[in-house]
Every structure is written in C-alpha cells, then in structure tokens.
CSV table of C-alpha atoms and ligand atoms in Angstrom, one decimal:
chain,number,residue,atom,x,y,z
A,1,MET,CA,29.2,-26.1,-0.4
A,2,SER,CA,26.4,-27.5,-2.5
A,3,ALA,CA,22.9,-26.8,-1.4
A,4,ASP,CA,22.6,-30.5,-0.4
A,5,ALA,CA,25.3,-30.0,2.3
A,6,GLU,CA,23.3,-27.2,4.0
A,7,PRO,CA,20.6,-27.4,6.6
A,8,TYR,CA,17.1,-26.9,5.2
A,9,LEU,CA,13.5,-26.4,6.2
A,10,LYS,CA,11.3,-29.3,5.4
A,11,ILE,CA,7.8,-28.0,4.9
A,12,ASP,CA,4.7,-30.0,4.3
A,13,GLY,CA,2.3,-27.5,2.8
A,14,ARG,CA,-1.4,-26.8,2.8
A,15,ARG,CA,-1.9,-26.6,6.6
A,16,ARG,CA,-4.2,-23.7,7.5
A,17,LEU,CA,-2.4,-21.4,10.0
A,18,ASP,CA,-4.5,-20.7,13.0
A,19,GLY,CA,-3.7,-19.1,16.4
A,20,GLU,CA,-2.1,-16.2,18.1
A,21,ILE,CA,1.5,-15.1,17.9
A,22,HIS,CA,3.5,-12.3,19.5
A,23,VAL,CA,5.8,-10.3,17.2
A,24,ASN,CA,9.4,-9.6,18.1
A,25,GLY,CA,11.2,-6.2,18.3
A,26,ALA,CA,12.4,-4.7,15.1
A,27,LYS,CA,15.7,-5.8,13.7
A,28,ASN,CA,16.1,-2.6,11.7
A,29,ALA,CA,15.5,-0.5,14.8
A,30,ALA,CA,17.7,-2.6,17.1
A,31,LEU,CA,20.8,-2.1,14.9
A,32,PRO,CA,20.9,1.8,14.9
A,33,CYS,CA,19.8,1.9,18.5
A,34,LEU,CA,22.7,-0.4,19.5
A,35,ALA,CA,25.1,1.7,17.5
A,36,ALA,CA,24.0,4.7,19.5
A,37,ALA,CA,25.8,3.1,22.5
A,38,LEU,CA,29.0,4.5,21.0
A,39,LEU,CA,27.7,8.0,21.8
A,40,THR,CA,27.7,7.8,25.5
A,41,ASP,CA,29.9,6.7,28.4
A,42,GLU,CA,26.9,5.8,30.6
A,43,PRO,CA,25.4,2.3,30.9
A,44,SER,CA,22.3,1.6,28.8
A,45,ARG,CA,19.6,-0.9,28.3
A,46,LEU,CA,17.7,-1.9,25.2
A,47,ARG,CA,14.5,-4.0,25.6
A,48,ARG,CA,12.6,-6.2,23.2
A,49,VAL,CA,15.7,-6.9,21.2
A,50,PRO,CA,15.3,-9.8,18.7
A,51,ASP,CA,17.6,-12.7,19.2
A,52,ILE,CA,19.0,-12.7,15.7
A,53,GLU,CA,22.5,-13.1,14.0
A,54,ASP,CA,22.7,-9.4,12.9
A,55,VAL,CA,22.2,-8.2,16.5
A,56,HIS,CA,24.9,-10.6,17.8
A,57,ARG,CA,27.3,-9.5,15.0
A,58,LEU,CA,26.8,-5.8,15.8
A,59,LEU,CA,27.3,-6.5,19.5
A,60,GLU,CA,30.6,-8.2,18.6
A,61,ILE,CA,31.6,-5.1,16.5
A,62,LEU,CA,30.8,-2.8,19.4
A,63,GLU,CA,32.9,-4.9,21.7
A,64,THR,CA,35.9,-4.3,19.5
A,65,LEU,CA,35.2,-0.6,20.0
A,66,GLY,CA,35.0,-0.6,23.8
A,67,ILE,CA,31.3,-1.4,24.4
A,68,GLU,CA,30.7,-4.5,26.5
A,69,SER,CA,27.2,-6.0,26.5
A,70,LYS,CA,25.1,-8.8,27.9
A,71,PHE,CA,22.2,-10.2,25.9
A,72,GLU,CA,19.7,-12.0,28.1
A,73,GLY,CA,15.9,-12.5,27.7
A,74,ASN,CA,15.6,-10.1,24.8
A,75,GLU,CA,17.3,-7.3,26.7
A,76,VAL,CA,20.7,-6.0,26.0
A,77,GLU,CA,22.6,-4.4,28.9
A,78,ILE,CA,25.4,-2.2,27.7
A,79,ARG,CA,28.5,-1.2,29.7
A,80,PRO,CA,30.8,1.2,27.8
A,81,SER,CA,34.4,1.2,28.9
A,82,GLY,CA,35.4,4.3,26.8
A,83,THR,CA,34.6,4.5,23.1
A,84,SER,CA,37.8,4.2,21.2
A,85,ALA,CA,38.5,5.3,17.6
A,86,GLY,CA,39.0,1.9,16.1
A,87,SER,CA,37.9,-0.1,13.1
A,88,PRO,CA,36.0,-3.3,13.4
A,89,PRO,CA,37.5,-6.4,12.0
A,90,ASP,CA,36.7,-6.6,8.3
A,91,HIS,CA,35.0,-9.9,8.5
A,92,LEU,CA,32.5,-8.5,11.1
A,93,ALA,CA,31.9,-5.4,9.0
A,94,ALA,CA,31.2,-7.6,6.0
A,95,ALA,CA,28.7,-9.7,8.0
A,96,LEU,CA,25.9,-7.0,7.9
A,97,ARG,CA,25.1,-3.7,6.2
A,98,ALA,CA,24.4,-2.0,9.5
A,99,SER,CA,28.1,-2.4,10.6
A,100,PHE,CA,28.6,1.0,8.8
A,101,LEU,CA,26.4,2.6,11.4
A,102,ILE,CA,29.5,2.8,13.7
A,103,MET,CA,30.8,5.6,11.4
A,104,GLY,CA,28.5,8.4,12.4
A,105,PRO,CA,28.9,7.9,16.2
A,106,LEU,CA,32.7,7.3,16.0
A,107,LEU,CA,33.2,10.5,14.0
A,108,ALA,CA,31.1,12.5,16.4
A,109,ARG,CA,32.6,11.0,19.6
A,110,THR,CA,36.3,10.5,18.6
A,111,GLY,CA,36.7,12.6,15.5
A,112,GLN,CA,37.6,9.6,13.5
A,113,GLY,CA,35.9,6.5,12.0
A,114,SER,CA,37.0,3.7,9.8
A,115,CYS,CA,35.1,0.7,8.5
A,116,GLY,CA,35.7,-2.0,5.9
A,117,PRO,CA,33.1,-2.7,3.2
A,118,PRO,CA,29.8,-3.4,5.0
A,119,GLY,CA,28.0,-6.6,4.0
A,120,GLY,CA,24.3,-7.1,3.6
A,121,ASP,CA,22.1,-8.9,1.2
A,122,PRO,CA,23.1,-8.9,-2.5
A,123,ILE,CA,20.0,-7.1,-3.7
A,124,GLY,CA,21.6,-4.3,-5.6
A,125,GLN,CA,24.7,-2.2,-5.7
A,126,ARG,CA,24.0,-0.5,-2.4
A,127,PRO,CA,26.5,2.4,-2.6
A,128,LEU,CA,27.3,4.6,0.4
A,129,ASP,CA,27.5,7.9,-1.3
A,130,VAL,CA,24.6,9.4,0.8
A,131,HIS,CA,26.6,8.6,4.0
A,132,HIS,CA,29.8,9.9,2.6
A,133,ALA,CA,28.3,13.2,1.3
A,134,GLY,CA,26.5,13.8,4.6
A,135,PHE,CA,29.7,13.3,6.6
A,136,ARG,CA,31.6,15.6,4.3
A,137,ALA,CA,28.8,18.3,4.6
A,138,LEU,CA,29.3,18.0,8.4
A,139,GLY,CA,32.9,18.9,8.0
A,140,ALA,CA,34.6,15.5,7.8
A,141,LEU,CA,37.3,14.5,5.4
A,142,VAL,CA,36.2,11.2,3.9
A,143,GLU,CA,38.6,8.9,2.0
A,144,VAL,CA,37.0,6.0,0.2
A,145,SER,CA,38.8,3.0,-1.2
A,146,LYS,CA,37.8,-0.5,-2.1
A,147,GLU,CA,39.2,-1.7,1.2
A,148,ARG,CA,37.6,0.8,3.6
A,149,THR,CA,36.1,4.2,4.3
A,150,VAL,CA,38.1,6.4,6.6
A,151,ALA,CA,36.6,9.6,7.9
A,152,ARG,CA,38.3,12.3,10.0
A,153,ALA,CA,37.0,15.4,11.7
A,154,PRO,CA,39.9,16.7,13.7
A,155,ASN,CA,38.1,20.0,14.3
A,156,GLY,CA,34.8,18.4,15.1
A,157,LEU,CA,31.5,18.2,13.1
A,158,HIS,CA,29.5,21.3,12.3
A,159,GLY,CA,25.8,21.5,11.7
A,160,THR,CA,24.7,22.3,8.2
A,161,THR,CA,21.9,21.6,5.7
A,162,ILE,CA,22.2,18.3,4.0
A,163,VAL,CA,20.0,17.3,1.1
A,164,LEU,CA,20.0,13.5,0.6
A,165,ASP,CA,20.2,12.3,-3.0
A,166,TYR,CA,18.0,9.4,-1.9
A,167,PRO,CA,16.1,8.9,1.4
A,168,SER,CA,18.4,6.2,2.5
A,169,VAL,CA,17.4,4.5,5.8
A,170,LEU,CA,20.9,3.8,7.1
A,171,GLY,CA,22.1,7.0,5.6
A,172,THR,CA,19.6,9.0,7.5
A,173,GLU,CA,20.4,7.1,10.7
A,174,ASN,CA,24.2,7.5,10.3
A,175,LEU,CA,23.8,11.2,9.9
A,176,LEU,CA,21.5,11.5,12.9
A,177,LEU,CA,24.0,9.6,14.9
A,178,ALA,CA,26.7,12.0,13.8
A,179,ALA,CA,24.8,15.3,13.9
A,180,VAL,CA,23.5,14.9,17.5
A,181,LEU,CA,27.0,15.8,18.8
A,182,ALA,CA,27.9,18.3,16.0
A,183,SER,CA,28.0,22.0,16.9
A,184,GLY,CA,25.0,24.0,15.8
A,185,ARG,CA,21.9,23.0,13.8
A,186,THR,CA,21.8,20.3,11.1
A,187,LYS,CA,18.8,19.9,8.7
A,188,ILE,CA,18.5,16.7,6.8
A,189,ILE,CA,16.3,17.2,3.8
A,190,ASN,CA,14.8,14.2,1.9
A,191,ALA,CA,15.3,12.1,5.0
A,192,ALA,CA,14.0,8.5,5.3
A,193,MET,CA,10.7,8.4,7.1
A,194,GLU,CA,10.7,4.8,8.2
A,195,PRO,CA,9.4,4.0,11.7
A,196,GLU,CA,12.8,2.7,12.6
A,197,VAL,CA,14.3,6.2,12.0
A,198,ILE,CA,11.7,7.6,14.4
A,199,CYS,CA,12.5,4.9,17.0
A,200,LEU,CA,16.2,5.9,16.8
A,201,ALA,CA,15.4,9.6,17.0
A,202,GLU,CA,13.1,9.2,20.0
A,203,MET,CA,15.8,7.2,21.8
A,204,LEU,CA,18.5,9.8,21.0
A,205,ASN,CA,16.2,12.5,22.4
A,206,GLN,CA,15.8,10.4,25.6
A,207,MET,CA,19.6,10.5,25.8
A,208,GLY,CA,19.5,14.3,25.6
A,209,ALA,CA,19.6,14.9,21.9
A,210,ARG,CA,17.5,17.6,20.3
A,211,ILE,CA,15.9,16.2,17.2
A,212,SER,CA,12.6,17.3,15.7
A,213,GLY,CA,10.8,16.2,12.6
A,214,ALA,CA,11.9,12.5,12.6
A,215,GLY,CA,9.4,10.6,10.4
A,216,GLN,CA,9.0,13.6,8.1
A,217,HIS,CA,10.9,14.7,5.0
A,218,THR,CA,13.0,17.2,6.9
A,219,VAL,CA,14.6,16.4,10.2
A,220,THR,CA,16.3,19.1,12.4
A,221,ILE,CA,19.0,18.4,14.9
A,222,ASP,CA,20.4,20.9,17.3
A,223,GLY,CA,23.7,19.5,18.5
A,224,VAL,CA,24.5,19.0,22.2
A,225,ASP,CA,27.8,18.5,24.0
A,226,ARG,CA,27.1,15.1,25.6
A,227,LEU,CA,24.5,12.4,25.7
A,228,SER,CA,23.5,10.1,28.6
A,229,GLY,CA,22.7,6.4,28.5
A,230,PHE,CA,19.4,5.0,27.2
A,231,ASN,CA,16.7,2.7,28.5
A,232,GLN,CA,14.5,2.0,25.5
A,233,THR,CA,12.0,-0.5,24.3
A,234,LEU,CA,12.1,-1.2,20.5
A,235,ILE,CA,9.2,-1.0,18.2
A,236,PRO,CA,7.6,-4.2,16.9
A,237,ASP,CA,9.1,-5.7,13.7
A,238,ARG,CA,6.7,-4.6,10.9
A,239,ILE,CA,8.5,-6.9,8.5
A,240,GLU,CA,8.2,-10.0,10.7
A,241,ALA,CA,4.6,-9.0,11.3
A,242,GLY,CA,4.0,-8.6,7.5
A,243,THR,CA,5.7,-11.9,6.7
A,244,LEU,CA,3.4,-13.7,9.2
A,245,LEU,CA,0.3,-12.0,7.9
A,246,ILE,CA,1.2,-13.1,4.3
A,247,ALA,CA,2.0,-16.6,5.5
A,248,ALA,CA,-1.4,-16.7,7.2
A,249,ALA,CA,-3.1,-15.4,4.1
A,250,ILE,CA,-1.6,-17.9,1.7
A,251,THR,CA,-2.9,-20.8,3.9
A,252,ASP,CA,-6.4,-19.3,4.1
A,253,GLY,CA,-5.5,-18.9,7.8
A,254,ARG,CA,-7.0,-17.2,10.8
A,255,VAL,CA,-4.2,-15.6,12.8
A,256,CYS,CA,-4.0,-12.9,15.5
A,257,LEU,CA,-0.8,-11.0,15.8
A,258,THR,CA,-0.2,-9.3,19.1
A,259,GLY,CA,2.2,-6.6,20.1
A,260,VAL,CA,2.1,-4.9,16.6
A,261,ASN,CA,1.7,-1.4,15.5
A,262,PRO,CA,-0.9,-1.5,12.7
A,263,ALA,CA,-0.1,2.0,11.6
A,264,HIS,CA,3.3,0.7,10.4
A,265,LEU,CA,1.7,-1.7,8.1
A,266,GLU,CA,-0.8,0.5,6.3
A,267,SER,CA,0.6,-0.1,2.8
A,268,LEU,CA,0.4,-3.9,3.2
A,269,LEU,CA,-3.1,-3.7,4.7
A,270,ALA,CA,-4.3,-1.5,1.9
A,271,LYS,CA,-3.1,-4.2,-0.6
A,272,PHE,CA,-4.8,-6.9,1.4
A,273,ALA,CA,-8.0,-4.9,1.2
A,274,GLU,CA,-7.7,-4.7,-2.6
A,275,VAL,CA,-7.0,-8.4,-2.9
A,276,GLY,CA,-9.9,-9.2,-0.6
A,277,ILE,CA,-8.2,-10.3,2.6
A,278,PRO,CA,-10.0,-8.9,5.6
A,279,VAL,CA,-7.8,-7.8,8.6
A,280,GLU,CA,-9.3,-6.4,11.7
A,281,ARG,CA,-7.2,-4.2,13.9
A,282,THR,CA,-7.0,-2.9,17.5
A,283,SER,CA,-4.3,-0.5,18.7
A,284,ASN,CA,-1.8,-3.3,19.0
A,285,GLN,CA,-3.3,-6.4,17.3
A,286,LEU,CA,-4.0,-7.5,13.8
A,287,ILE,CA,-6.5,-10.3,13.2
A,288,LEU,CA,-6.5,-11.8,9.7
A,289,SER,CA,-9.1,-14.3,8.6
A,290,VAL,CA,-9.4,-15.6,5.1
A,291,ASP,CA,-12.6,-17.4,3.9
A,292,PRO,CA,-11.2,-20.4,1.9
A,293,HIS,CA,-14.1,-20.0,-0.5
A,294,ALA,CA,-13.5,-16.3,-1.3
A,295,GLU,CA,-11.9,-15.5,-4.6
A,296,LEU,CA,-8.9,-13.2,-4.1
A,297,GLN,CA,-8.2,-10.6,-6.7
A,298,ALA,CA,-5.0,-9.6,-8.5
A,299,THR,CA,-3.3,-6.4,-7.6
A,300,ASN,CA,-0.2,-4.3,-8.5
A,301,ILE,CA,2.6,-3.7,-6.1
A,302,GLN,CA,5.3,-1.0,-6.1
A,303,ALA,CA,8.0,-1.3,-3.5
A,304,LEU,CA,9.0,2.2,-2.4
A,305,PRO,CA,10.5,4.0,0.6
A,306,TYR,CA,8.1,4.3,3.6
A,307,PRO,CA,5.2,4.9,3.7
A,308,GLY,CA,5.1,3.1,0.3
A,309,PHE,CA,4.9,-0.7,0.1
A,310,ALA,CA,8.0,-2.1,2.0
A,311,THR,CA,10.6,-3.6,-0.3
A,312,ASP,CA,11.3,-6.1,2.5
A,313,LEU,CA,7.8,-7.5,2.0
A,314,GLN,CA,8.0,-7.5,-1.8
A,315,ALA,CA,9.3,-11.1,-2.1
A,316,PRO,CA,6.8,-12.7,0.4
A,317,MET,CA,4.0,-10.7,-1.2
A,318,THR,CA,5.0,-12.0,-4.7
A,319,ALA,CA,4.6,-15.5,-3.3
A,320,LEU,CA,1.1,-14.7,-2.1
A,321,LEU,CA,0.2,-13.2,-5.5
A,322,THR,CA,0.6,-16.6,-7.1
A,323,GLN,CA,-2.6,-17.5,-5.3
A,324,VAL,CA,-4.9,-14.7,-6.4
A,325,THR,CA,-7.0,-14.6,-9.5
A,326,GLY,CA,-5.8,-12.6,-12.5
A,327,ILE,CA,-2.5,-11.0,-13.4
A,328,SER,CA,-0.6,-9.0,-10.7
A,329,THR,CA,2.4,-6.9,-11.4
A,330,VAL,CA,5.3,-6.2,-9.0
A,331,GLN,CA,7.6,-3.2,-9.4
A,332,GLU,CA,10.7,-2.9,-7.2
A,333,ARG,CA,11.8,0.8,-7.0
A,334,VAL,CA,14.2,0.5,-4.0
A,335,PHE,CA,16.7,-2.2,-4.9
A,336,GLU,CA,17.5,-3.0,-8.5
A,337,ASP,CA,18.3,-6.7,-8.0
A,338,ARG,CA,15.7,-8.0,-5.7
A,339,PHE,CA,13.9,-10.5,-7.9
A,340,LYS,CA,16.1,-13.6,-7.3
A,341,HIS,CA,13.2,-15.4,-5.7
A,342,LEU,CA,11.2,-15.4,-9.0
A,343,ASP,CA,13.1,-18.4,-10.5
A,344,GLU,CA,12.7,-20.3,-7.3
A,345,LEU,CA,9.0,-19.5,-7.1
A,346,ARG,CA,8.6,-20.9,-10.7
A,347,LYS,CA,10.0,-24.3,-9.3
A,348,PHE,CA,6.8,-24.6,-7.3
A,349,GLY,CA,4.8,-24.1,-10.5
A,350,ALA,CA,4.2,-20.3,-10.2
A,351,SER,CA,3.4,-18.6,-13.5
A,352,ILE,CA,5.6,-15.6,-13.7
A,353,VAL,CA,6.8,-13.7,-16.8
A,354,VAL,CA,8.9,-10.6,-16.7
A,355,LYS,CA,7.9,-7.9,-19.2
A,356,LYS,CA,10.1,-4.7,-19.4
A,357,SER,CA,11.7,-5.6,-16.0
A,358,VAL,CA,8.3,-5.9,-14.4
A,359,PRO,CA,7.2,-9.4,-13.2
A,360,GLN,CA,3.7,-10.4,-14.1
A,361,ILE,CA,2.2,-13.1,-11.9
A,362,LYS,CA,-0.7,-15.1,-13.2
A,363,GLY,CA,-2.8,-16.8,-10.7
A,364,PRO,CA,-4.0,-18.8,-9.0
A,365,SER,CA,-1.4,-21.5,-9.7
A,366,ARG,CA,-1.6,-24.8,-7.8
A,367,LEU,CA,1.8,-25.0,-6.2
A,368,SER,CA,3.6,-28.3,-5.7
A,369,GLY,CA,6.4,-29.0,-3.3
A,370,ALA,CA,9.9,-28.2,-4.5
A,371,ASN,CA,13.5,-27.9,-3.4
A,372,VAL,CA,14.5,-24.3,-3.5
A,373,LEU,CA,17.3,-22.0,-2.4
A,374,GLY,CA,16.9,-18.6,-0.9
A,375,ASN,CA,19.6,-16.0,-1.7
A,376,ASP,CA,18.8,-13.3,0.8
A,377,ILE,CA,16.7,-12.8,3.9
A,378,ARG,CA,13.4,-11.9,2.4
A,379,ALA,CA,13.7,-14.1,-0.7
A,380,THR,CA,14.1,-17.1,1.7
A,381,ALA,CA,11.0,-15.9,3.6
A,382,ALA,CA,9.1,-15.8,0.4
A,383,LEU,CA,10.1,-19.4,-0.4
A,384,VAL,CA,8.9,-20.5,3.0
A,385,VAL,CA,5.6,-18.7,2.3
A,386,ALA,CA,5.2,-20.4,-1.0
A,387,ALA,CA,6.0,-23.8,0.5
A,388,LEU,CA,3.3,-23.4,3.1
A,389,SER,CA,0.7,-23.4,0.3
A,390,ALA,CA,2.3,-26.0,-1.9
A,391,ASP,CA,1.1,-29.6,-2.2
A,392,GLY,CA,3.4,-32.1,-0.5
A,393,GLU,CA,6.9,-31.6,0.8
A,394,SER,CA,9.3,-28.8,0.0
A,395,ARG,CA,12.9,-28.2,1.1
A,396,VAL,CA,13.9,-24.6,1.6
A,397,TYR,CA,17.6,-24.0,1.7
A,398,GLY,CA,19.3,-20.8,2.7
A,399,VAL,CA,18.2,-21.0,6.3
A,400,ASP,CA,21.2,-18.9,7.5
A,401,HIS,CA,19.6,-15.9,5.8
A,402,LEU,CA,16.5,-16.2,7.9
A,403,ASP,CA,18.6,-16.5,11.1
A,404,ARG,CA,20.1,-13.0,10.4
A,405,ALA,CA,16.7,-11.3,10.7
A,406,TYR,CA,13.9,-13.6,12.0
A,407,ALA,CA,14.2,-14.7,15.7
A,408,ASP,CA,12.4,-17.9,15.0
A,409,LEU,CA,10.2,-17.8,11.9
A,410,PRO,CA,9.9,-21.6,11.7
A,411,GLY,CA,9.0,-21.9,15.4
A,412,GLN,CA,6.3,-19.2,15.0
A,413,LEU,CA,4.8,-20.9,12.0
A,414,ARG,CA,4.9,-24.3,13.7
A,415,ALA,CA,3.1,-22.7,16.7
A,416,LEU,CA,0.4,-21.6,14.2
A,417,GLY,CA,0.0,-25.2,12.9
A,418,ALA,CA,2.5,-25.3,10.0
A,419,ASP,CA,4.3,-28.6,9.4
A,420,ILE,CA,7.8,-27.2,9.3
A,421,GLU,CA,11.0,-28.6,10.6
A,422,LEU,CA,14.7,-27.6,10.5
A,423,LEU,CA,16.8,-30.5,9.3
A,424,PRO,CA,20.5,-30.9,9.1
A,425,SER,CA,22.0,-31.3,5.6
A,426,ALA,CA,20.8,-34.2,3.4
A,427,ASP,CA,24.4,-35.4,3.5
A,428,THR,CA,24.3,-35.7,7.3
A,429,LEU,CA,21.0,-37.6,7.1
A,430,THR,CA,22.4,-40.2,4.7
A,431,ASN,CA,25.6,-40.7,6.7
B,1,EPU,N1,21.4,4.1,-1.8
B,1,EPU,C1,22.2,5.0,-2.5
B,1,EPU,N2,23.3,5.5,-1.8
B,1,EPU,C2,23.5,5.3,-0.5
B,1,EPU,C3,22.6,4.5,0.2
B,1,EPU,C4,21.6,3.9,-0.5
B,1,EPU,O1,22.1,5.1,-3.7
B,1,EPU,O2,24.4,5.9,0.1
B,1,EPU,C5,20.3,3.4,-2.5
B,1,EPU,C6,20.4,1.9,-2.5
B,1,EPU,O3,21.3,1.5,-3.5
B,1,EPU,C7,19.0,1.5,-2.7
B,1,EPU,C8,18.2,2.6,-2.0
B,1,EPU,O4,19.1,3.7,-1.8
B,1,EPU,O5,18.7,1.5,-4.0
B,1,EPU,C9,17.7,2.2,-0.6
B,1,EPU,O6,18.7,1.9,0.3
B,1,EPU,P1,18.7,2.3,1.8
B,1,EPU,O7,20.0,2.9,2.1
B,1,EPU,O8,17.5,3.0,2.2
B,1,EPU,O9,18.7,0.8,2.4
B,1,EPU,P2,19.6,0.4,3.7
B,1,EPU,O10,19.5,1.6,4.6
B,1,EPU,O11,20.9,-0.1,3.3
B,1,EPU,C10,17.7,-0.5,5.1
B,1,EPU,C11,17.3,-1.9,5.7
B,1,EPU,C12,16.9,-2.8,4.6
B,1,EPU,C13,15.8,-2.3,3.8
B,1,EPU,C14,16.1,-0.9,3.3
B,1,EPU,C15,15.0,-0.2,2.6
B,1,EPU,C16,18.6,-1.9,7.7
B,1,EPU,C17,19.7,-2.6,8.5
B,1,EPU,N3,18.4,-2.4,6.5
B,1,EPU,O12,18.8,-0.8,4.3
B,1,EPU,O13,16.6,-4.0,5.2
B,1,EPU,O14,15.5,-3.1,2.7
B,1,EPU,O15,16.5,0.0,4.4
B,1,EPU,O16,13.9,-0.1,3.4
B,1,EPU,O17,17.9,-1.1,8.2
B,1,EPU,C18,16.2,-6.4,5.4
B,1,EPU,O18,15.9,-6.2,6.6
B,1,EPU,O19,16.0,-7.5,4.8
B,1,EPU,C19,16.8,-5.3,4.6
B,1,EPU,C20,17.5,-5.5,3.5
C-alpha cells in the first residue's frame, strides 16, 4: 500500500497549546501486568489501562491461553479458566514485542512455554538472548529456532543468581514473572530499573510474591508456591506525558499535565531546564509554560536505560531540538536503528547532519508543512510534534503506529488547541 492509500493526520501548525490534560496509564506497565494473569487461577482486575492496540492484542493472546477478559472504561477484568501450556498464534505474537512476556509465566506455571518471533518496532536487532539465558539459568531447556522459542522445565524452575548481559526491560520482567514461582531464591543482577518494572514487582508482591529491590540494580525473588489474583492500578505513562510536554514546548505552549509522576520524568525535566523550558511540579502535576520571546539553548541528549534519558522520548525530543538555538547532539545508546525520523524531519526543513553516527541538529529552523511517514511509534509521534510547529499544513502518515501505544494523542492535542484531524486516505477523499 502506498502512503497515499493510508489514513493520515492533517495538522495545521503554529497553534499554541494551552490547557490541562490527564495522562493515561502506562502501556509498558500494562503489558507485563496483564501477562501476570497467567500466574494465577483467581480473577483479577487491572485499572487505568490505556485503550491501545498493544493491550488489545495481548488480551487476544491471553485468551488463546485460557485467560478471558473484559475491557471496559479503562479497566480490565480477568477471569482465568485454567492456564494451558499453549502457544499463541504466530500472527498475534508478531503484533507486539511484549507477546514474549507469556514465556516466563507459562514456564513457571505449566513447565512449558512456546512463542513465535515477537514483533515490535523495527528500531534495532532486538535479540532475546537475555531472556533465553535467564530461563536456562533457572533450569529450563530452551530451544531457539527462526520459527519459535520453545522452553521446557519438566522438573520446575530453581532459583539462582542471574547476571543480565544488558538491563533489558522485558528481559527483567520475563525473569521476574518466571522466578516468582521458582523454588528458592533468585537474584537478578544488572536488572532494568524502569518504573514499569517496579510497577510489575509491586503487583506481583500484592499477589503474594516475595520480591525485593525492584528499581535497583539487583532484584531478589524468593519463590512461592502459588499466587492469588490482583487488583492493581497502573502507573501513569511517562512517555505519553513526555510526548505531550515536548509538544507543548515546541508550540511555546502553556500546559498542565495531571495524574503524572514527575519523579519518572527527571531526565527529561533536567534537559528542559538546560534548554530553558520552565516546568513547575506538584506531587502529581507538571505545568509547563514557555515564554515565546525566550531564546531556548541547544543541548546534548544521550538515550540510555532508566534513569537516563528515555529512548522512547529521543525522537520527539529531536524534533524539539530543531527549535532551539545552536547545535544539539543526540546519541542513541539503547537501540542501534532508532533514527529513521531524521530524514522525515529534514522534509520539514530541519537542519540535521550525522557525524560519526551522531546527529547534530542546528537550530532554530523555521519548519514548513510537509507530507511525512512515521516508521515506528515514537518516530511518528516526533513527526506530529514537528508538524505542530511547522508553518501551514502537514500530513503525517503511519497513524497505525500511534494507535499501538497512545490512547488518543490527536484527541489530547486537539483538546489543547492543536488543529489536528484524522483523515481517511487521500484515495478515499478523491473517490
Ligand atoms: N537486548 C539484548 N538482548 C535481549 C534483549 C534486549 O541485547 O535479550 C538489547 C536490545 O537489542 C536493545 C537493548 O537491549 O539494544 C534494550 O532493549 P530492552 O530489552 O530493554 O527493550 P524491550 O524490553 O524490548 C522495552 C519497551 C520499549 C523501550 C525499551 C527501552 C515494552 C513493551 N517495550 O522494550 O518501548 O523502548 O524497553 O526502554 O516495555 C515503545 O514503547 O515505543 C518501546 C519501544
């Protein structure tokens, strides 16, 4: 399908965002927490769940494994009918990266797990060796082929010390989901420290697990025999919040985000302070107000594991850096192929050169409306951000990427005063 045959966002730029918006629950916390439903036979409830495609796909996967659910008003009610050692259909596994999170719980509960290649954004190679090595350390036999991963633990999983080669987020979560029902003590060293990992660990503890140290480099898990259901509210989505803050900043806006956890956004707020964007905070609000006459200063970004600058905000931040004075550099240290938005940003008139793999952004550039195509979730969000500050009309294609992760980014931006509209394909319009 050519880009012209896709729906697109029509954005008329240079409207100052103004107003208050409530942030949704976190996608990357919803997914592991939902996978935890495989660990119990009791009914459960998850609250503040974002209404996004990745959540719906994971619920479909869980249904194939014996977990029925109802999604209503941002709450998911879960009714297990007996977790079965199955394998989700390959097309569902391929729909999202987090499909692989069924492996840890299935291994722990049924002694067997199987999953086709998980999908996810094309932002790097994204191997699964951290997951595989962790399952093996816990005593599983893991067979890996191009078609699928099959893991078996006929004698159960046994606690041990696992040193992760890399603090993988989903890797840490998968091993937590497995180790909670392993016999004895597991230590995960070099664990991911993301808030979403803490959210999962807290929920597992509420179910009866014994996890300590989540959010630190070393997490300790003392295995238990069984877990009860959960009744948990998700943390706010720090990436949605960051995207909205960046969108507000690029329009010289004045926006109050409610229902956020400012502590999860320290690395972004520190960069805003360097650039000259003031943000006031309360315990659960962030209020950003940019003086249109202030000159914003260039800065350097390095995307890193938490608590470093979030790789998921690198692309939107790159769009903002086109509007600050001087040369900013952006280094991506998490995913090796997460710069596909640069060519598209240039179409708006951004001045970006790449020296020794490091993009240098010279600003400020006056951006003009352009037709652009997003290739992944956050790249598409970055193009929306750029279009908000561009003169005239832009068309942003790749809207389906946004639907995977943002409950309603266009609607939120419209509520703040953006001129943004979802339109069917150009073909449809001319027919
Ligand atoms: N890696 C390995 N081996 C592994 C796993 C990962 O080498 O077994 C490498 C990856 O290739 C990459 C780095 O480790 O270079 C980081 O990958 P990680 O495993 O931490 O990422 P992930 O768990 O697959 C989650 C989020 C991503 C987010 C990253 C980093 C979910 C569902 N996804 O992915 O979110 O970018 O952590 O913070 O939690 C998004 O929301 O747009 C998104 C891509």
